mmCIF file of C-alpha atoms in Angstrom:
data_model
loop_
_atom_site.group_PDB
_atom_site.id
_atom_site.type_symbol
_atom_site.label_atom_id
_atom_site.label_comp_id
_atom_site.label_asym_id
_atom_site.label_seq_id
_atom_site.Cartn_x
_atom_site.Cartn_y
_atom_site.Cartn_z
ATOM 1 C CA PHE A 1 112.430 114.113 95.013
ATOM 2 C CA LYS A 2 115.407 112.992 97.783
ATOM 3 C CA VAL A 3 116.312 115.493 99.773
ATOM 4 C CA PRO A 4 119.050 115.463 102.925
ATOM 5 C CA LYS A 5 116.316 115.853 105.671
ATOM 6 C CA SER A 6 115.247 112.639 107.682
ATOM 7 C CA ILE A 7 111.134 111.630 107.207
ATOM 8 C CA ILE A 8 110.614 112.615 111.113
ATOM 9 C CA GLU A 9 111.662 116.044 109.732
ATOM 10 C CA LEU A 10 109.759 116.199 107.116
ATOM 11 C CA GLU A 11 106.918 114.748 108.575
ATOM 12 C CA LYS A 12 107.383 118.630 111.127
ATOM 13 C CA ILE A 13 107.556 120.867 108.398
ATOM 14 C CA LEU A 14 105.728 119.688 105.773
ATOM 15 C CA ASP A 15 101.379 120.845 106.259
ATOM 16 C CA LYS A 16 98.851 118.871 105.721
ATOM 17 C CA ARG A 17 98.557 118.768 101.955
ATOM 18 C CA PHE A 18 101.221 115.793 102.329
ATOM 19 C CA LEU A 19 100.568 112.392 103.615
ATOM 20 C CA LYS A 20 103.076 109.692 104.440
ATOM 21 C CA VAL A 21 102.146 106.891 103.158
ATOM 22 C CA HIS A 22 105.574 104.348 103.772
ATOM 23 C CA ARG A 23 108.257 105.162 105.974
ATOM 24 C CA SER A 24 110.056 106.078 102.870
ATOM 25 C CA LEU A 25 107.585 108.139 101.102
ATOM 26 C CA ILE A 26 105.464 111.455 101.838
ATOM 27 C CA VAL A 27 103.093 112.654 98.798
ATOM 28 C CA ASN A 28 101.395 115.854 97.550
ATOM 29 C CA THR A 29 97.907 114.814 98.144
ATOM 30 C CA GLU A 30 97.037 117.771 95.500
ATOM 31 C CA LYS A 31 99.200 115.394 92.957
ATOM 32 C CA ILE A 32 97.180 112.638 93.540
ATOM 33 C CA GLN A 33 95.512 111.543 90.221
ATOM 34 C CA LYS A 34 93.696 108.381 91.695
ATOM 35 C CA TYR A 35 94.582 105.623 94.266
ATOM 36 C CA ASP A 36 94.008 101.952 92.062
ATOM 37 C CA ILE A 37 92.873 100.549 95.766
ATOM 38 C CA LYS A 38 92.704 96.526 94.262
ATOM 39 C CA GLU A 39 96.915 97.271 92.591
ATOM 40 C CA ASN A 40 97.562 99.164 95.874
ATOM 41 C CA GLU A 41 98.881 102.002 93.441
ATOM 42 C CA ILE A 42 98.818 106.098 93.395
ATOM 43 C CA ILE A 43 99.055 107.633 90.338
ATOM 44 C CA PHE A 44 100.058 111.448 90.085
ATOM 45 C CA ASN A 45 99.129 113.969 87.974
ATOM 46 C CA ASN A 46 102.444 113.343 85.967
ATOM 47 C CA GLY A 47 101.639 110.103 84.690
ATOM 48 C CA MET A 48 104.239 108.871 87.236
ATOM 49 C CA SER A 49 103.751 106.595 89.345
ATOM 50 C CA THR A 50 104.070 104.093 93.299
ATOM 51 C CA ASN A 51 103.218 101.180 94.964
ATOM 52 C CA LEU A 52 104.984 101.951 97.591
ATOM 53 C CA ILE A 53 102.218 101.850 99.929
ATOM 54 C CA SER A 54 102.137 100.694 103.783
ATOM 55 C CA ARG A 55 99.289 98.518 104.709
ATOM 56 C CA SER A 56 99.228 100.654 108.062
ATOM 57 C CA LYS A 57 98.653 104.114 105.715
ATOM 58 C CA LYS A 58 96.377 102.230 102.864
ATOM 59 C CA LYS A 59 92.870 102.871 104.926
ATOM 60 C CA GLU A 60 94.041 106.632 105.535
ATOM 61 C CA LEU A 61 94.675 106.973 102.294
ATOM 62 C CA ILE A 62 91.494 105.664 101.179
ATOM 63 C CA GLU A 63 89.474 107.773 103.335
ATOM 64 C CA TYR A 64 91.716 110.903 101.614
ATOM 65 C CA VAL A 65 90.893 110.018 98.309
ATOM 66 C CA THR A 66 87.003 109.001 98.579
ATOM 67 C CA SER A 67 86.158 112.289 100.327
ATOM 68 C CA ASN A 68 88.645 114.886 97.351
ATOM 69 C CA HIS A 69 88.437 113.503 94.798
#
């Protein structure tokens, strides 16, 4: 979804369920079904996916997925 706030503003108001995976994308971690490391792709519960994951956030995403799934 697009919102009329900056990513920085959103980061301040969102709780720990949300993870910034790219400078322009924050995801709800409760909606992640799977993270495909080889394809660098997040697959969500609703079947949608994104490969908009920065190299600097990849490690954090892997840590989240391996500890919570």
